[in-house]
Tab-separated table of C-alpha atoms in Angstrom:
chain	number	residue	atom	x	y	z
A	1	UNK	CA	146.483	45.413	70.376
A	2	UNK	CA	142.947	44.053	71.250
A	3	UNK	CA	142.420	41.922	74.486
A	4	UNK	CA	139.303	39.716	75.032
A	5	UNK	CA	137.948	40.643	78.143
A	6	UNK	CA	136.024	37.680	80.070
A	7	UNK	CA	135.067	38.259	83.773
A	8	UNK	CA	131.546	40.493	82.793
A	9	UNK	CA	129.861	36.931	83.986
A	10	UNK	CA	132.112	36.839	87.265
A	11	UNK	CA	131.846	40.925	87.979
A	12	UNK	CA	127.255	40.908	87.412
A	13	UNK	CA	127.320	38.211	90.076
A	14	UNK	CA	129.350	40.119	92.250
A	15	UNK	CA	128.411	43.898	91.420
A	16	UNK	CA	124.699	44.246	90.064
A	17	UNK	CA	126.713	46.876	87.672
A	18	UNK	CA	128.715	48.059	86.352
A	19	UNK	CA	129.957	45.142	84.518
A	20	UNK	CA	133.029	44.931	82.259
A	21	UNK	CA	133.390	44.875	78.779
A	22	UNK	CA	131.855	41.524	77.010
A	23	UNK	CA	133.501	40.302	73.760
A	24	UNK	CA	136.685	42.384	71.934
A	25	UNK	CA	137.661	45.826	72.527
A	26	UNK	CA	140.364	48.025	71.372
A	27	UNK	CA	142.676	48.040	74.882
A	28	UNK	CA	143.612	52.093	75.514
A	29	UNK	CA	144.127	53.747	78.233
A	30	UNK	CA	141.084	55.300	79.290
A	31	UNK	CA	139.720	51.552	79.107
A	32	UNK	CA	142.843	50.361	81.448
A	33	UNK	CA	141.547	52.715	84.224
A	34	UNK	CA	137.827	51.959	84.134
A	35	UNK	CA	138.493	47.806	84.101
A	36	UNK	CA	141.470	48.708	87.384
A	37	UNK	CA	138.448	50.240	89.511
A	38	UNK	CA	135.543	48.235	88.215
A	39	UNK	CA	138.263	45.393	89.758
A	40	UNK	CA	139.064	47.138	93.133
A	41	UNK	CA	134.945	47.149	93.246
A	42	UNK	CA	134.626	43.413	92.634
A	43	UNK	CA	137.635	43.123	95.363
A	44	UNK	CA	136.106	44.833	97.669
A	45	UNK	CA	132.744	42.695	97.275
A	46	UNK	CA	134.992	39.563	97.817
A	47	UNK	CA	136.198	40.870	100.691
A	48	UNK	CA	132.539	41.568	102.635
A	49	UNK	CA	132.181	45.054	101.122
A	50	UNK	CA	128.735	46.917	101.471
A	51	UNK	CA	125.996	45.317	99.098
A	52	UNK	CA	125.309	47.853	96.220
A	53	UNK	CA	121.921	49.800	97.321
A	54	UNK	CA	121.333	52.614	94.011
A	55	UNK	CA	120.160	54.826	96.444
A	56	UNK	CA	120.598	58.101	94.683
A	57	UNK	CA	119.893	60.137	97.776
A	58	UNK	CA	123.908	59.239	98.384
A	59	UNK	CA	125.290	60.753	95.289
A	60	UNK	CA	126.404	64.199	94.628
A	61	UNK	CA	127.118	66.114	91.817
A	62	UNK	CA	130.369	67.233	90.589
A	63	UNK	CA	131.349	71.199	90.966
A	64	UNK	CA	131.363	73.269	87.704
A	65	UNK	CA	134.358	75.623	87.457
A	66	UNK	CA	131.646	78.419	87.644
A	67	UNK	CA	129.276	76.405	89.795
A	68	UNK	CA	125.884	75.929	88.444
A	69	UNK	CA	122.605	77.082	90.584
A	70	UNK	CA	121.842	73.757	93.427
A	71	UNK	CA	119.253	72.060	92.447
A	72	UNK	CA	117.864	73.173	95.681
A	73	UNK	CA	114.488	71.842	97.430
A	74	UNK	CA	114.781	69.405	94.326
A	75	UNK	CA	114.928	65.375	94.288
A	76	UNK	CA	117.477	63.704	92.265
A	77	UNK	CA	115.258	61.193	90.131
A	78	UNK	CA	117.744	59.852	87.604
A	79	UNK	CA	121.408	59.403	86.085
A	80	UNK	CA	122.563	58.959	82.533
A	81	UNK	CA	125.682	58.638	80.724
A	82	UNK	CA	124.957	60.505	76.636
A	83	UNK	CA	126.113	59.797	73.800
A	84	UNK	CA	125.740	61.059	70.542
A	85	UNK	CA	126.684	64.081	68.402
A	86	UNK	CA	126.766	67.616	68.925
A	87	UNK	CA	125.207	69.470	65.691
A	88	UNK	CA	126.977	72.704	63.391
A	89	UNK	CA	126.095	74.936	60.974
A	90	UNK	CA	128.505	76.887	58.927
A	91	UNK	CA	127.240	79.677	56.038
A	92	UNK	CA	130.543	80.056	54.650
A	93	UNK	CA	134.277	79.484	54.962
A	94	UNK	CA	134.884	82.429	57.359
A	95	UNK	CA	131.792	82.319	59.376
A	96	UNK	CA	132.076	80.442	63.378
A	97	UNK	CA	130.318	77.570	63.041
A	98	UNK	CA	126.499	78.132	65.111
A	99	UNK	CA	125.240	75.035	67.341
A	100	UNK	CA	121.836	74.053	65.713
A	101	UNK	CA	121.438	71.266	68.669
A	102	UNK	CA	122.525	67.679	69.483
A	103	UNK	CA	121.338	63.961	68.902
A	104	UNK	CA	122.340	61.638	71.469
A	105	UNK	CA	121.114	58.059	73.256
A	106	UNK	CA	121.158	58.189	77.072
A	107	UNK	CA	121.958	55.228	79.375
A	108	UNK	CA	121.305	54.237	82.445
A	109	UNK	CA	124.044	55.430	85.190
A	110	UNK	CA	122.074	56.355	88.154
A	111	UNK	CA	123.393	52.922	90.223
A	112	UNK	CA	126.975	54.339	89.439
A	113	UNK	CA	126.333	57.551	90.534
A	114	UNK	CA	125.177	55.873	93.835
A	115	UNK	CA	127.610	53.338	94.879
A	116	UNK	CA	130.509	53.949	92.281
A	117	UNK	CA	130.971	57.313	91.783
A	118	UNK	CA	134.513	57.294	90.738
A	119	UNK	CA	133.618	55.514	87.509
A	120	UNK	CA	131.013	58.248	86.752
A	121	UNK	CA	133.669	60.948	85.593
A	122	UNK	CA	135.791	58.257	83.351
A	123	UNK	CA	133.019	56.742	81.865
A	124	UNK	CA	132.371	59.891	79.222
A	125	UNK	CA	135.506	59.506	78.120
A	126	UNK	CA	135.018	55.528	77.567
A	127	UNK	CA	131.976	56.146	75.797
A	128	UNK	CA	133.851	58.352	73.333
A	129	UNK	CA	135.980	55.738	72.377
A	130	UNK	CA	133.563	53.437	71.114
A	131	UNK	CA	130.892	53.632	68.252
A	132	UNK	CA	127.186	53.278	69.884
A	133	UNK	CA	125.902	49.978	69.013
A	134	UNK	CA	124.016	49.070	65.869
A	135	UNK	CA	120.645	48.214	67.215
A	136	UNK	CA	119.551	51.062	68.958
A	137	UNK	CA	117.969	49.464	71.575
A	138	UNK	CA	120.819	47.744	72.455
A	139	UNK	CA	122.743	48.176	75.588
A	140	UNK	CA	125.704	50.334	75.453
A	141	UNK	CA	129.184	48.663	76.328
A	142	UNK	CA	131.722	48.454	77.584
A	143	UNK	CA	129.679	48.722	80.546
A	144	UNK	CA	126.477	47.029	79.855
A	145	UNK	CA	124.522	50.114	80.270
A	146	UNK	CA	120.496	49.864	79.659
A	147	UNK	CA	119.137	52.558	77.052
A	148	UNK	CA	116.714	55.062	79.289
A	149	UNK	CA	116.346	58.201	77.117
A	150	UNK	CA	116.478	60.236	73.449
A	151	UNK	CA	118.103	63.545	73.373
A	152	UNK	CA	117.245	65.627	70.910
A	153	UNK	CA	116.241	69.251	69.643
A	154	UNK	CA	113.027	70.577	68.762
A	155	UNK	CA	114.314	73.400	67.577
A	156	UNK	CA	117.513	75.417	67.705
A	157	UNK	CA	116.959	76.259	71.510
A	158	UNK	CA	115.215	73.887	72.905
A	159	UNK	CA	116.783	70.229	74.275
A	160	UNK	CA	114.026	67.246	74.483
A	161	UNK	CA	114.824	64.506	76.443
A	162	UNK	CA	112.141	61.612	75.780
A	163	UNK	CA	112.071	58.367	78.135
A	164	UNK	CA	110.410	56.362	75.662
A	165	UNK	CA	112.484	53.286	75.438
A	166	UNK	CA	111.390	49.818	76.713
A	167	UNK	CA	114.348	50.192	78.913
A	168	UNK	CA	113.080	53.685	80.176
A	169	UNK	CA	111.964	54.877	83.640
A	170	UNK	CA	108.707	56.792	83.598
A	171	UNK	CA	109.666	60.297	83.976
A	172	UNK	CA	107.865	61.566	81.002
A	173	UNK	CA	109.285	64.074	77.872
A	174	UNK	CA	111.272	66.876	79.187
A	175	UNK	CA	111.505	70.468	76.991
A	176	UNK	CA	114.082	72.614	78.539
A	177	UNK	CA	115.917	75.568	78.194
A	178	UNK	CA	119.227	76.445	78.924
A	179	UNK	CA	119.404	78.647	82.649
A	180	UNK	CA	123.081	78.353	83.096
A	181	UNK	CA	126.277	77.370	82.188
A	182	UNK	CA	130.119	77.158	83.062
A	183	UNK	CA	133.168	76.183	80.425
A	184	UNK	CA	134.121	72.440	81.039
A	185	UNK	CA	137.219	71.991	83.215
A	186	UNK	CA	140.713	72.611	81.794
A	187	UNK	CA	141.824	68.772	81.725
A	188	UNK	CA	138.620	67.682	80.312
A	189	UNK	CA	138.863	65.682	77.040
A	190	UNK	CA	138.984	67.191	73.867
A	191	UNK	CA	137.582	64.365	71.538
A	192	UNK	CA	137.793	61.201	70.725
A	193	UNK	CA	141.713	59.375	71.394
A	194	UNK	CA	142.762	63.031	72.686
A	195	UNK	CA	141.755	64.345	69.038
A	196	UNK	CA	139.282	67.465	69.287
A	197	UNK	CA	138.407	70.983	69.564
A	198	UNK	CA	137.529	70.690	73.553
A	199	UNK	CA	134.499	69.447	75.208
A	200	UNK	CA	131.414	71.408	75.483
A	201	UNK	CA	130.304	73.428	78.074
A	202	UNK	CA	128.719	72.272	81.436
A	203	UNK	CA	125.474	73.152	81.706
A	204	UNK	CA	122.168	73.838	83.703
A	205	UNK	CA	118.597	73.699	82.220
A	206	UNK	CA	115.078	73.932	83.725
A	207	UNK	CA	111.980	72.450	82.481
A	208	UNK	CA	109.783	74.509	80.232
A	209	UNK	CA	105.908	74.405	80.637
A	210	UNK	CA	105.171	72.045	78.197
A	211	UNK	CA	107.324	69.102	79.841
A	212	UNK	CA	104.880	66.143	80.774
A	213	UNK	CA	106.365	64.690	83.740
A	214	UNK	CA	107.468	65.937	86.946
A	215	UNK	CA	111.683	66.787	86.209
A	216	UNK	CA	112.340	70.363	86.916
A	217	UNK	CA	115.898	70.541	86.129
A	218	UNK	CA	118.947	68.827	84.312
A	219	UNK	CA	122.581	69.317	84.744
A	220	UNK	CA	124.858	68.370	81.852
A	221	UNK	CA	127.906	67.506	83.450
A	222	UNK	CA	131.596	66.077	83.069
A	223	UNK	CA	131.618	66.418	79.198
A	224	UNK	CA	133.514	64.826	76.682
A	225	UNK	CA	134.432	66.317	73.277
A	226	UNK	CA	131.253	68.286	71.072
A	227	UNK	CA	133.786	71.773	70.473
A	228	UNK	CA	133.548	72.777	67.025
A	229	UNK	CA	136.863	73.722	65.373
A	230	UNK	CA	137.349	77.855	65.810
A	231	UNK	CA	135.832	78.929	62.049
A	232	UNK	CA	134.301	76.810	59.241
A	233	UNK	CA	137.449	77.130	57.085
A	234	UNK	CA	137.224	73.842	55.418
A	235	UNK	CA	134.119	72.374	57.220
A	236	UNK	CA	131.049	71.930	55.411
A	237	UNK	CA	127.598	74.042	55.515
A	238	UNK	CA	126.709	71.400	58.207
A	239	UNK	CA	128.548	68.558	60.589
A	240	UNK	CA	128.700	66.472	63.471
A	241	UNK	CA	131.487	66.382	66.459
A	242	UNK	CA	130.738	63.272	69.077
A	243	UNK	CA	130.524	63.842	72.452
A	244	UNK	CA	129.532	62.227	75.574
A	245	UNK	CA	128.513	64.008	79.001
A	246	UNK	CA	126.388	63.000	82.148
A	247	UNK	CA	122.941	63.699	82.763
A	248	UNK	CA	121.507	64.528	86.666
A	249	UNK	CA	117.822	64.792	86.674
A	250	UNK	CA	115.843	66.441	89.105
A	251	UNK	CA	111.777	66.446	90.112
């Protein structure tokens, strides 16, 4: 069953974001739950609520099962939702298939993680649900998110996040490396419409010395989906599982 879903143009004049989905999506449950709080938001604004200020000095990470080193004497510069694909390798049928890296668009989150943070840990599992759109520039809906970074590897070890769109802040081309991590939460979801192999791990990285900017550290947080299956029985010698996660970025 599909819904059209209309009140984007009522919810941006109340909320500066997030708003909700604009034109037809596929109605599921995950969706249900995002539209009933982005509504007790736009309630609340009716009723003389306080004004949205994305101050990110008010929002605070989520706590990994094995909590992650604080990002401590650090500033919290920026917040973005990922999506993409988590990248696999497999030599043969009865090897475990290696991570070789991941390919993912990053959008724009940081005003949620201010003023709304209880959409911040549903909106992974949103993304998941959808394709990312055509034009790559384009926003990413349901929630009308701007595009602010490129995730990708330069080699097997070593995440690049790039703020090089039009949409991006300046904060530069981060190389990292991987410092710390903790398995993702026990109820965290598995894949796409409940159908995976578990979501990827939560994660810590610092900046490496040939970063140009000024981020020190990023926290990959409240992931959605990426597992590979156990072994490559039946997989090919390389594949894709989609994912989605959110980004904290520190200076």
């Amino acid at each position: 069953m599909k819904y059209l879903l209309s009140l984007a143009c009522l919810a941006t004049s109340i909320l500066a974001a997030p708003a909700p989905p604009q034109g037809t999506f596929e109605w599921t449950p995950t969706l249900a739950g995002y539209m009933d709080v982005v509504f007790q938001y736009i309630q609340q604004a009716k009723a003389g609520g306080a004004s949205p200020t994305c101050d990110l000095s008010k929002a605070a990470m989520p706590v990994a099962p094995t909590p992650l080193p604080a990002p401590s004497g650090l500033t919290l510069e920026h917040v973005a939702l990922g999506r993409g694909v988590q990248n696999y390798t497999c030599p043969n049928a009865t090897a475990t298939p290696a991570a070789v890296g991941a390919v993912a668009r990053f959008y724009n989150v940081s005003c949620v993680a201010s003023d709304w943070a209880d959409l911040l840990p549903i909106m992974p599992n949103l993304a998941l649900q959808y394709p990312l759109p055509s034009d790559p520039n384009a926003p990413l809906e349901p929630s009308n998110l701007a595009l602010s970074t490129h995730h990708f590897f330069s080699n097997t070890t070593t995440p690049v996040f790039a703020f090089d769109a039009p949409t991006s802040p300046d904060l530069g081309t981060i190389f990292a490396q991987k410092t710390s991590s903790s398995d993702a939460p026990a109820n965290a979801v598995v894949g796409a419409n409940g159908q995976g192999h578990g979501a990827v791990g939560w994660l810590y990285l610092t900046s490496r010395a040939d970063t140009v900017g000024d981020i020190k550290a990023v926290y990959r947080l409240d992931t959605a989906g990426g597992n590979p299956p156990a072994t490559c029985q039946g997989q090919p010698s390389a594949f894709s599982v989609d994912y989605a996660a959110v980004y904290w970025f520190y200076k």
